[in-house]
Short mmCIF file of C-alpha atoms and ligand atoms in Angstrom, two decimals:
data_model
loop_
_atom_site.label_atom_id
_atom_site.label_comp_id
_atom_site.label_asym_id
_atom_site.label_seq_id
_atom_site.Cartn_x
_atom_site.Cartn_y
_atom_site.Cartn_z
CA UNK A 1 56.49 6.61 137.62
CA UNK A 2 54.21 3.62 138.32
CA UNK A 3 51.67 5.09 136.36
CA UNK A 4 53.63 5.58 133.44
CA UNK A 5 54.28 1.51 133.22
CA UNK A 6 50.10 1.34 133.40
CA UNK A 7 49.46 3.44 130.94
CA UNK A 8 52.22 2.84 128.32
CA UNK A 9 50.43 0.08 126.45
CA UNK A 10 47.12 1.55 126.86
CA UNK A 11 48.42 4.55 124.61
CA UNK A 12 48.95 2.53 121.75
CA UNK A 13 45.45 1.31 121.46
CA UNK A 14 43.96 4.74 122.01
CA UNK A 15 45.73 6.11 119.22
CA UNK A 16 44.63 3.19 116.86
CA UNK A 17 40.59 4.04 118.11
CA UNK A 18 41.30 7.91 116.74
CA UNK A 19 42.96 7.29 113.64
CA UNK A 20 40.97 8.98 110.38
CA UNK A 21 38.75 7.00 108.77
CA UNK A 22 37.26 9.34 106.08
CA UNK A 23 36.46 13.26 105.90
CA UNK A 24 33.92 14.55 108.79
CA UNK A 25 33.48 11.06 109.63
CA UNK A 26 32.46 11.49 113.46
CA UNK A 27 33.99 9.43 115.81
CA UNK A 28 33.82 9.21 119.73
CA UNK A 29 36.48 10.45 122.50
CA UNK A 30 37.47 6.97 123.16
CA UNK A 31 38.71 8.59 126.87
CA UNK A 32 34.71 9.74 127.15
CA UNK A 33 33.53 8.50 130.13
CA UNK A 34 37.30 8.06 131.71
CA UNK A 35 36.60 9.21 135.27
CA UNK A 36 39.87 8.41 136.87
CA UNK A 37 42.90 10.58 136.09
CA UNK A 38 45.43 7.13 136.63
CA UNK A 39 43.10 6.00 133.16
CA UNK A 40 44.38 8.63 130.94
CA UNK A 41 47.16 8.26 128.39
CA UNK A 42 50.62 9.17 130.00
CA UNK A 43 51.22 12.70 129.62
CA UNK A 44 54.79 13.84 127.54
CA UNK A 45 57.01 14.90 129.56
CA UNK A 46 58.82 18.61 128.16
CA UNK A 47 61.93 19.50 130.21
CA UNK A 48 62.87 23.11 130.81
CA UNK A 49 65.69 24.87 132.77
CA UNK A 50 65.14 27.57 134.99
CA UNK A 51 68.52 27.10 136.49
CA UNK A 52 70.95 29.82 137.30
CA UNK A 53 74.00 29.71 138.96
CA UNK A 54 73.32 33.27 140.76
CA UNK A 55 70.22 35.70 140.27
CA UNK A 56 69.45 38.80 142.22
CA UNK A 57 67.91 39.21 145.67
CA UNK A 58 64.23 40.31 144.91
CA UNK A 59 65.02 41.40 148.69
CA UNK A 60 67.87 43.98 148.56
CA UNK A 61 69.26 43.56 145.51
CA UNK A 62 72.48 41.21 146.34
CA UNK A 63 73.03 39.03 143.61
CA UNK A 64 72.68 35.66 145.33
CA UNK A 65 74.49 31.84 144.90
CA UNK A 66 72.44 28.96 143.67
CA UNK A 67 72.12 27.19 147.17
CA UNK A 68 69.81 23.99 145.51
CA UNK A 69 67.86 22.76 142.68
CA UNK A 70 64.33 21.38 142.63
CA UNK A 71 62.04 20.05 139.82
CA UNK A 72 58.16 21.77 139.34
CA UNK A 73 55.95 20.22 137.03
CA UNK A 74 52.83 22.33 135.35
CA UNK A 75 50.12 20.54 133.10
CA UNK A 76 50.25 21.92 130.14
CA UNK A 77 47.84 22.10 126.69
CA UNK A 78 48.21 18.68 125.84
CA UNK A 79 49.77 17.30 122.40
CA UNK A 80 46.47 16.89 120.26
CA UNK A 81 48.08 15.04 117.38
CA UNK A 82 49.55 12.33 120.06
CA UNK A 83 46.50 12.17 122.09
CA UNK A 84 48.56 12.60 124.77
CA UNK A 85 48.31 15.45 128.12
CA UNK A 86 51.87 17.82 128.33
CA UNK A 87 53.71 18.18 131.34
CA UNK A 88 56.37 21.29 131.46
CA UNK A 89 59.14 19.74 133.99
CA UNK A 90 61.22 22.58 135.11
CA UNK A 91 64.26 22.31 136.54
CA UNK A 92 64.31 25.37 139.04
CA UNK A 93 67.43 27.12 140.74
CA UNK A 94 67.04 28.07 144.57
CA UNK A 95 69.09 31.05 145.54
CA UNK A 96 70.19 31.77 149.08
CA UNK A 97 70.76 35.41 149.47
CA UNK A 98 74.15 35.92 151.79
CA UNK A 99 73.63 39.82 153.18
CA UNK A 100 69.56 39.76 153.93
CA UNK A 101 69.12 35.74 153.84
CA UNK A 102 66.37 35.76 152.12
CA UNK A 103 65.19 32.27 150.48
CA UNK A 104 63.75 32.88 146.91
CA UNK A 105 63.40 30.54 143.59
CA UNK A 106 64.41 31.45 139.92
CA UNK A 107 61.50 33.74 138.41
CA UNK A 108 58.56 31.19 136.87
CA UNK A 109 55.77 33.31 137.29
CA UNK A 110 55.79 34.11 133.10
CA UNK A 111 54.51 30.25 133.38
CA UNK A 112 52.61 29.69 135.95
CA UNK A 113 51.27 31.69 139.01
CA UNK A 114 52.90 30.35 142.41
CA UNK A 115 51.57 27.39 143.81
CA UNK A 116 50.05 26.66 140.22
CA UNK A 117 50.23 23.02 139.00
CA UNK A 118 48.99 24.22 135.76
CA UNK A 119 50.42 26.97 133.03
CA UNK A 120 49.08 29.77 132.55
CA UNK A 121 47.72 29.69 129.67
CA UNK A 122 45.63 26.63 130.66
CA UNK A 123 44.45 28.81 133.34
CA UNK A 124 43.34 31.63 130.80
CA UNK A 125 41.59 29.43 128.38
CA UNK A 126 39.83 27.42 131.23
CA UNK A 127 38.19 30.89 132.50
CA UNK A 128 37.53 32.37 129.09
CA UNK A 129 36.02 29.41 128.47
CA UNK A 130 33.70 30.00 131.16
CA UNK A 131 33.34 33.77 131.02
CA UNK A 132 33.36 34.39 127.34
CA UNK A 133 31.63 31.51 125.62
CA UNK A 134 29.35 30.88 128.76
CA UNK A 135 30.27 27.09 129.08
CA UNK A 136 29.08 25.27 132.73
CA UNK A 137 31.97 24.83 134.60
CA UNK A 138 31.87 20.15 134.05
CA UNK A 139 31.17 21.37 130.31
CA UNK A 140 34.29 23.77 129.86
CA UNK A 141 36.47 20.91 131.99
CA UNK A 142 35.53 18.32 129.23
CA UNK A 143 36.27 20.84 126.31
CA UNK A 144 39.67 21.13 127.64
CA UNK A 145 40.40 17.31 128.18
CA UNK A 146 38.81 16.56 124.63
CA UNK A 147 40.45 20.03 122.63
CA UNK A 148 43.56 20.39 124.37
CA UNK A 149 44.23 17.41 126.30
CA UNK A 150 44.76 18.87 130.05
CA UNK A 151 42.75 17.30 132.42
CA UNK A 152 41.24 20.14 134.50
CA UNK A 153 38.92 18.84 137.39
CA UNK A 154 35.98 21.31 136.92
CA UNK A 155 36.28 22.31 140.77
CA UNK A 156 39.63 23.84 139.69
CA UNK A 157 37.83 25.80 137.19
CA UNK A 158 35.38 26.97 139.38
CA UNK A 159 38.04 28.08 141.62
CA UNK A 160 39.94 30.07 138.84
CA UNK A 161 37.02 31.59 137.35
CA UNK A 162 35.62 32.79 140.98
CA UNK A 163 39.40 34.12 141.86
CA UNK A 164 39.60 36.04 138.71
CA UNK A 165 36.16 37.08 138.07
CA UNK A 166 33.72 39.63 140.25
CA UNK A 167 32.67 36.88 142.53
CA UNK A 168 35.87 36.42 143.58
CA UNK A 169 37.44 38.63 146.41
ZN1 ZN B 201 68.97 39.95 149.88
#
């Protein structure tokens, strides 16, 4: 959380630059030209529970003790009217299953896709983005930091438009 510290007071002045001034009145991102993620206003934090004492084995069934809990973050659409990026914090059961052993974590994959650091609907706007409206892949990563807050490097676009689309596998 040493970021958060950096960035606390920085928030306040960044909402002040974005206030209204009059109708249509056009004023500029004041994060344009940010090029370091550690610059960006400190994202809100939204805790959810994905905690269950026992769930069943996707193995064989066995319905299977809690045997720890872990935290998983995803970046989230952002919080437009605070100018601020969303972070879902999960709190995630891990279940031990005690006939097969298997290892296996509380069902997130309505959220996010394994591995994922972002939701998915991040993931489907970044790619329709891209696919439908035809937006470069550094052009559709700036619509999403600007429109919906969620800083998406536009690598990571690339990457989710080629693994979903026909140039993918
Ligand atoms: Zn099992």
């Amino acid at each position: 959380m040493v970021q958060a510290d950096k960035s606390s007071g920085r928030t306040e002045s960044f909402l002040e630059n974005v206030r209204m001034t009059g109708p249509g009145q056009y004023l500029p991102d004041p994060t344009e030209g940010i090029t370091r993620v550690e610059d960006l206003p400190e994202p809100r934090r939204v805790e959810r529970s994905r905690n269950y004492p026992r769930r069943r084995c996707p193995q064989c069934g066995h319905s299977a003790y809690r045997n720890r809990t872990f935290t998983r973050t995803l970046h989230d659409l952002g919080d437009l009217a605070a100018n601020r990026p969303s972070d879902l914090v999960i709190t995630c059961s891990q279940h031990r299953c005690s006939r097969c052993g298997k290892y296996f974590n509380a069902d997130l994959a309505d959220l996010a896709a394994p591995n994922s650091h972002y939701t998915r609907r991040v993931v489907s706007l970044a790619v329709r983005l891209v696919v439908e409206d035809g937006l470069p892949y550094r052009s559709a990563s700036w619509h999403l930091w600007r429109d919906h807050r969620v800083f998406v490097p536009f690598a990571t676009v690339q990457n989710w438009v080629e693994a979903g689309g026909k140039k993918g596998r």
